[in-house]
Amino acid sequence: MIQIQIFVNNPYQENSYILYDETKECVIIDPGMYTAAEQNEVVNFIKEEGLKPVLFLNTHCHIDHVLGNKFIFDYYGLKPQFHKGELPVLQAVPAYAPQQGFRYELSPEPEVFLPETGFVNFGSSSLELVFAPGHSPAHLCFLSRADKFMIGGDVLFRGSIGRTDLPGGDYQTLINSIQNKVFTLPDDIVVYPGHGPETTVGYEKQYNPFFNR
């Protein structure tokens, strides 16, 4: 069974995730840590739990989700994996980071790009890739059907949806992704978003104002 640890990082209050199972292998997803204190919190948790980071994933590559990418690479020797359609998004970060007041340490680029469909594996667990563009050009979510959850990035929030006014965003594409990729999942799938509290597929189908007007 996959355990989930959430860290809220950086001024955007971005949710970074560590997933691990009984083998103690773990996956780091969307490391947004920016300050030394935020970095230490993640490192200390991994040490205290005796975890071994083996996989490093980005749902997408907006600045708030990649601020800790270089730190993870420097500390654990892992390069991020994401869909190749997000590479221009990552490469754009150094140009706008200073305008937003961030010291941005250049993220390494992937050696392995993720496809639109398939699985990534760690320990005795696997995560299914769910391609859900719209907030960004090639956003991926990571689904565990066995443990009934999805790491959703900035696609769907409790009572809301991801922004589409950023470069590479498209409102209708995002709506289609949610309706065709997320809302077709079982109602009891818990969605852990890139910001804010978790929700469920069923709750959002019933109450999300973007779909119940």
mmCIF file of C-alpha atoms in Angstrom:
data_model
loop_
_atom_site.group_PDB
_atom_site.id
_atom_site.type_symbol
_atom_site.label_atom_id
_atom_site.label_comp_id
_atom_site.label_asym_id
_atom_site.label_seq_id
_atom_site.Cartn_x
_atom_site.Cartn_y
_atom_site.Cartn_z
ATOM 1 C CA MET A 1 0.000 0.000 0.000
ATOM 2 C CA ILE A 2 1.315 3.433 -0.955
ATOM 3 C CA GLN A 3 1.767 5.997 1.805
ATOM 4 C CA ILE A 4 1.556 9.704 0.971
ATOM 5 C CA GLN A 5 3.396 12.558 2.681
ATOM 6 C CA ILE A 6 2.546 16.155 1.737
ATOM 7 C CA PHE A 7 4.790 19.197 2.119
ATOM 8 C CA VAL A 8 3.459 22.704 1.488
ATOM 9 C CA ASN A 9 6.243 24.776 -0.031
ATOM 10 C CA ASN A 10 7.181 28.224 -1.346
ATOM 11 C CA PRO A 11 5.094 31.417 -1.488
ATOM 12 C CA TYR A 12 2.626 29.749 -3.852
ATOM 13 C CA GLN A 13 1.764 27.194 -1.138
ATOM 14 C CA GLU A 14 2.490 24.378 -3.565
ATOM 15 C CA ASN A 15 1.962 20.779 -2.484
ATOM 16 C CA SER A 16 5.034 18.575 -2.903
ATOM 17 C CA TYR A 17 4.545 14.832 -2.463
ATOM 18 C CA ILE A 18 6.555 11.845 -1.336
ATOM 19 C CA LEU A 19 5.023 8.460 -2.090
ATOM 20 C CA TYR A 20 6.453 5.274 -0.590
ATOM 21 C CA ASP A 21 5.506 1.684 0.094
ATOM 22 C CA GLU A 22 6.594 -1.178 2.330
ATOM 23 C CA THR A 23 9.829 -1.616 0.357
ATOM 24 C CA LYS A 24 10.884 1.901 1.543
ATOM 25 C CA GLU A 25 11.516 2.994 -2.041
ATOM 26 C CA CYS A 26 9.996 6.397 -2.623
ATOM 27 C CA VAL A 27 8.983 8.816 -5.362
ATOM 28 C CA ILE A 28 9.362 12.585 -5.103
ATOM 29 C CA ILE A 29 6.720 14.528 -7.046
ATOM 30 C CA ASP A 30 6.765 18.278 -7.794
ATOM 31 C CA PRO A 31 9.444 19.372 -5.310
ATOM 32 C CA GLY A 32 8.566 22.997 -4.686
ATOM 33 C CA MET A 33 10.855 23.555 -1.737
ATOM 34 C CA TYR A 34 12.497 26.949 -1.859
ATOM 35 C CA THR A 35 13.994 27.759 1.544
ATOM 36 C CA ALA A 36 16.586 25.782 3.475
ATOM 37 C CA ALA A 37 13.914 24.981 6.067
ATOM 38 C CA GLU A 38 11.665 23.500 3.385
ATOM 39 C CA GLN A 39 14.550 21.478 1.970
ATOM 40 C CA ASN A 40 15.474 20.204 5.432
ATOM 41 C CA GLU A 41 11.927 19.119 6.168
ATOM 42 C CA VAL A 42 11.904 16.838 3.133
ATOM 43 C CA VAL A 43 15.408 15.448 3.736
ATOM 44 C CA ASN A 44 14.668 14.804 7.402
ATOM 45 C CA PHE A 45 11.426 12.995 6.625
ATOM 46 C CA ILE A 46 13.184 10.727 4.121
ATOM 47 C CA LYS A 47 15.940 9.977 6.666
ATOM 48 C CA GLU A 48 13.598 9.384 9.584
ATOM 49 C CA GLU A 49 11.435 6.991 7.579
ATOM 50 C CA GLY A 50 14.486 5.214 6.145
ATOM 51 C CA LEU A 51 13.334 5.848 2.603
ATOM 52 C CA LYS A 52 15.293 5.456 -0.614
ATOM 53 C CA PRO A 53 14.371 7.945 -3.351
ATOM 54 C CA VAL A 54 14.353 6.108 -6.688
ATOM 55 C CA LEU A 55 12.105 8.250 -8.881
ATOM 56 C CA PHE A 56 11.541 11.972 -9.348
ATOM 57 C CA LEU A 57 8.471 13.205 -11.262
ATOM 58 C CA ASN A 58 7.022 16.550 -12.295
ATOM 59 C CA THR A 59 3.340 16.781 -13.195
ATOM 60 C CA HIS A 60 4.233 19.941 -15.126
ATOM 61 C CA CYS A 61 6.965 22.564 -15.077
ATOM 62 C CA HIS A 62 5.621 25.894 -13.854
ATOM 63 C CA ILE A 63 8.021 27.593 -11.449
ATOM 64 C CA ASP A 64 6.215 26.706 -8.213
ATOM 65 C CA HIS A 65 6.468 22.987 -9.027
ATOM 66 C CA VAL A 66 10.155 22.955 -10.009
ATOM 67 C CA LEU A 67 11.838 25.260 -7.475
ATOM 68 C CA GLY A 68 13.315 22.214 -5.726
ATOM 69 C CA ASN A 69 14.300 20.288 -8.855
ATOM 70 C CA LYS A 70 17.985 21.179 -8.667
ATOM 71 C CA PHE A 71 18.103 20.461 -4.946
ATOM 72 C CA ILE A 72 16.675 16.956 -5.475
ATOM 73 C CA PHE A 73 19.185 16.342 -8.242
ATOM 74 C CA ASP A 74 22.110 17.617 -6.147
ATOM 75 C CA TYR A 75 21.087 15.700 -3.026
ATOM 76 C CA TYR A 76 19.776 12.419 -4.428
ATOM 77 C CA GLY A 77 21.248 12.302 -7.941
ATOM 78 C CA LEU A 78 17.831 11.993 -9.544
ATOM 79 C CA LYS A 79 16.782 13.852 -12.686
ATOM 80 C CA PRO A 80 13.135 14.789 -13.183
ATOM 81 C CA GLN A 81 10.863 12.844 -15.476
ATOM 82 C CA PHE A 82 7.924 14.516 -17.219
ATOM 83 C CA HIS A 83 6.304 14.651 -20.654
ATOM 84 C CA LYS A 84 8.550 16.209 -23.306
ATOM 85 C CA GLY A 85 5.832 18.751 -24.076
ATOM 86 C CA GLU A 86 6.670 20.413 -20.758
ATOM 87 C CA LEU A 87 10.323 21.032 -21.670
ATOM 88 C CA PRO A 88 9.677 24.499 -23.163
ATOM 89 C CA VAL A 89 7.765 25.375 -19.980
ATOM 90 C CA LEU A 90 10.776 24.391 -17.868
ATOM 91 C CA GLN A 91 13.187 26.215 -20.153
ATOM 92 C CA ALA A 92 11.120 29.415 -19.840
ATOM 93 C CA VAL A 93 11.425 29.571 -16.042
ATOM 94 C CA PRO A 94 14.838 31.337 -15.796
ATOM 95 C CA ALA A 95 13.526 34.268 -17.837
ATOM 96 C CA TYR A 96 10.547 35.054 -15.596
ATOM 97 C CA ALA A 97 11.759 33.864 -12.170
ATOM 98 C CA PRO A 98 13.517 37.170 -11.317
ATOM 99 C CA GLN A 99 10.369 39.153 -12.162
ATOM 100 C CA GLN A 100 8.526 37.055 -9.592
ATOM 101 C CA GLY A 101 11.265 37.638 -7.034
ATOM 102 C CA PHE A 102 12.668 34.100 -7.059
ATOM 103 C CA ARG A 103 16.258 32.916 -6.995
ATOM 104 C CA TYR A 104 15.874 30.022 -9.370
ATOM 105 C CA GLU A 105 18.506 27.310 -9.519
ATOM 106 C CA LEU A 106 18.489 25.757 -12.970
ATOM 107 C CA SER A 107 16.725 22.399 -13.044
ATOM 108 C CA PRO A 108 18.428 19.509 -14.802
ATOM 109 C CA GLU A 109 16.576 18.276 -17.859
ATOM 110 C CA PRO A 110 15.253 14.705 -18.063
ATOM 111 C CA GLU A 111 17.156 11.775 -19.426
ATOM 112 C CA VAL A 112 13.827 9.942 -19.566
ATOM 113 C CA PHE A 113 10.638 11.573 -20.834
ATOM 114 C CA LEU A 114 7.270 10.126 -19.887
ATOM 115 C CA PRO A 115 4.688 9.117 -22.513
ATOM 116 C CA GLU A 116 1.024 10.099 -22.473
ATOM 117 C CA THR A 117 -0.002 6.653 -21.277
ATOM 118 C CA GLY A 118 1.725 3.869 -19.391
ATOM 119 C CA PHE A 119 3.101 3.311 -15.920
ATOM 120 C CA VAL A 120 6.007 4.290 -13.695
ATOM 121 C CA ASN A 121 7.128 1.836 -11.041
ATOM 122 C CA PHE A 122 8.801 1.990 -7.657
ATOM 123 C CA GLY A 123 9.130 -0.609 -4.927
ATOM 124 C CA SER A 124 6.224 -3.004 -5.369
ATOM 125 C CA SER A 125 3.929 -0.241 -6.597
ATOM 126 C CA SER A 126 3.038 1.380 -9.900
ATOM 127 C CA LEU A 127 1.458 4.662 -10.928
ATOM 128 C CA GLU A 128 -0.596 5.018 -14.085
ATOM 129 C CA LEU A 129 0.060 8.045 -16.282
ATOM 130 C CA VAL A 130 -2.970 10.224 -17.007
ATOM 131 C CA PHE A 131 -2.353 12.851 -19.707
ATOM 132 C CA ALA A 132 -4.404 15.940 -18.837
ATOM 133 C CA PRO A 133 -3.237 19.077 -20.667
ATOM 134 C CA GLY A 134 -4.905 22.474 -20.435
ATOM 135 C CA HIS A 135 -3.317 24.122 -17.405
ATOM 136 C CA SER A 136 -0.020 23.479 -19.132
ATOM 137 C CA PRO A 137 0.730 21.926 -22.549
ATOM 138 C CA ALA A 138 1.551 18.360 -21.500
ATOM 139 C CA HIS A 139 0.454 17.960 -17.876
ATOM 140 C CA LEU A 140 0.514 14.445 -16.409
ATOM 141 C CA CYS A 141 -1.305 13.098 -13.363
ATOM 142 C CA PHE A 142 -0.183 9.975 -11.493
ATOM 143 C CA LEU A 143 -2.921 7.488 -10.609
ATOM 144 C CA SER A 144 -2.961 4.530 -8.240
ATOM 145 C CA ARG A 145 -6.090 2.526 -8.915
ATOM 146 C CA ALA A 146 -5.089 0.005 -6.243
ATOM 147 C CA ASP A 147 -4.888 2.648 -3.509
ATOM 148 C CA LYS A 148 -7.622 4.864 -4.982
ATOM 149 C CA PHE A 149 -5.799 8.164 -5.343
ATOM 150 C CA MET A 150 -4.327 10.421 -7.987
ATOM 151 C CA ILE A 151 -1.601 13.051 -7.713
ATOM 152 C CA GLY A 152 -3.370 15.627 -9.823
ATOM 153 C CA GLY A 153 -1.034 18.604 -10.121
ATOM 154 C CA ASP A 154 -2.865 21.758 -11.182
ATOM 155 C CA VAL A 155 -5.670 20.169 -13.197
ATOM 156 C CA LEU A 156 -8.485 19.941 -10.644
ATOM 157 C CA PHE A 157 -8.835 21.533 -7.207
ATOM 158 C CA ARG A 158 -11.499 21.278 -4.523
ATOM 159 C CA GLY A 159 -14.261 23.395 -6.027
ATOM 160 C CA SER A 160 -12.073 24.798 -8.779
ATOM 161 C CA ILE A 161 -9.810 24.059 -11.744
ATOM 162 C CA GLY A 162 -6.292 25.006 -12.770
ATOM 163 C CA ARG A 163 -5.536 28.409 -14.260
ATOM 164 C CA THR A 164 -5.487 28.607 -18.032
ATOM 165 C CA ASP A 165 -4.130 32.150 -18.458
ATOM 166 C CA LEU A 166 -0.481 31.102 -18.234
ATOM 167 C CA PRO A 167 1.604 30.372 -21.355
ATOM 168 C CA GLY A 168 0.594 27.004 -22.795
ATOM 169 C CA GLY A 169 -2.749 27.031 -21.004
ATOM 170 C CA ASP A 170 -6.072 26.532 -22.752
ATOM 171 C CA TYR A 171 -9.446 26.587 -21.017
ATOM 172 C CA GLN A 172 -11.370 24.239 -23.296
ATOM 173 C CA THR A 173 -8.486 21.761 -23.363
ATOM 174 C CA LEU A 174 -8.473 21.686 -19.558
ATOM 175 C CA ILE A 175 -12.249 21.221 -19.342
ATOM 176 C CA ASN A 176 -11.996 18.346 -21.838
ATOM 177 C CA SER A 177 -9.136 16.772 -19.859
ATOM 178 C CA ILE A 178 -11.142 16.846 -16.634
ATOM 179 C CA GLN A 179 -14.322 15.510 -18.217
ATOM 180 C CA ASN A 180 -12.655 12.802 -20.307
ATOM 181 C CA LYS A 181 -9.701 11.767 -18.133
ATOM 182 C CA VAL A 182 -10.586 12.573 -14.508
ATOM 183 C CA PHE A 183 -14.365 12.377 -14.295
ATOM 184 C CA THR A 184 -14.309 8.963 -15.976
ATOM 185 C CA LEU A 185 -12.425 7.575 -12.959
ATOM 186 C CA PRO A 186 -14.291 5.969 -10.031
ATOM 187 C CA ASP A 187 -16.013 8.470 -7.727
ATOM 188 C CA ASP A 188 -13.997 7.351 -4.701
ATOM 189 C CA ILE A 189 -10.606 8.238 -6.209
ATOM 190 C CA VAL A 190 -9.004 10.859 -3.951
ATOM 191 C CA VAL A 191 -7.382 13.685 -5.912
ATOM 192 C CA TYR A 192 -4.317 15.250 -4.278
ATOM 193 C CA PRO A 193 -3.833 18.598 -6.042
ATOM 194 C CA GLY A 194 -0.875 20.902 -6.502
ATOM 195 C CA HIS A 195 -2.432 23.447 -4.129
ATOM 196 C CA GLY A 196 -4.990 23.250 -1.350
ATOM 197 C CA PRO A 197 -6.831 20.295 0.204
ATOM 198 C CA GLU A 198 -7.536 16.950 -1.390
ATOM 199 C CA THR A 199 -10.910 16.150 -2.890
ATOM 200 C CA THR A 200 -12.595 13.230 -4.653
ATOM 201 C CA VAL A 201 -13.690 12.639 -8.210
ATOM 202 C CA GLY A 202 -17.280 12.145 -7.051
ATOM 203 C CA TYR A 203 -17.355 15.370 -5.024
ATOM 204 C CA GLU A 204 -16.086 17.458 -7.929
ATOM 205 C CA LYS A 205 -18.472 15.861 -10.417
ATOM 206 C CA GLN A 206 -21.341 16.827 -8.147
ATOM 207 C CA TYR A 207 -20.274 20.195 -6.727
ATOM 208 C CA ASN A 208 -17.527 21.795 -8.813
ATOM 209 C CA PRO A 209 -19.030 25.085 -10.108
ATOM 210 C CA PHE A 210 -17.152 24.832 -13.412
ATOM 211 C CA PHE A 211 -19.213 21.757 -14.261
ATOM 212 C CA ASN A 212 -22.473 22.486 -12.410
ATOM 213 C CA ARG A 213 -23.623 25.873 -13.609
#
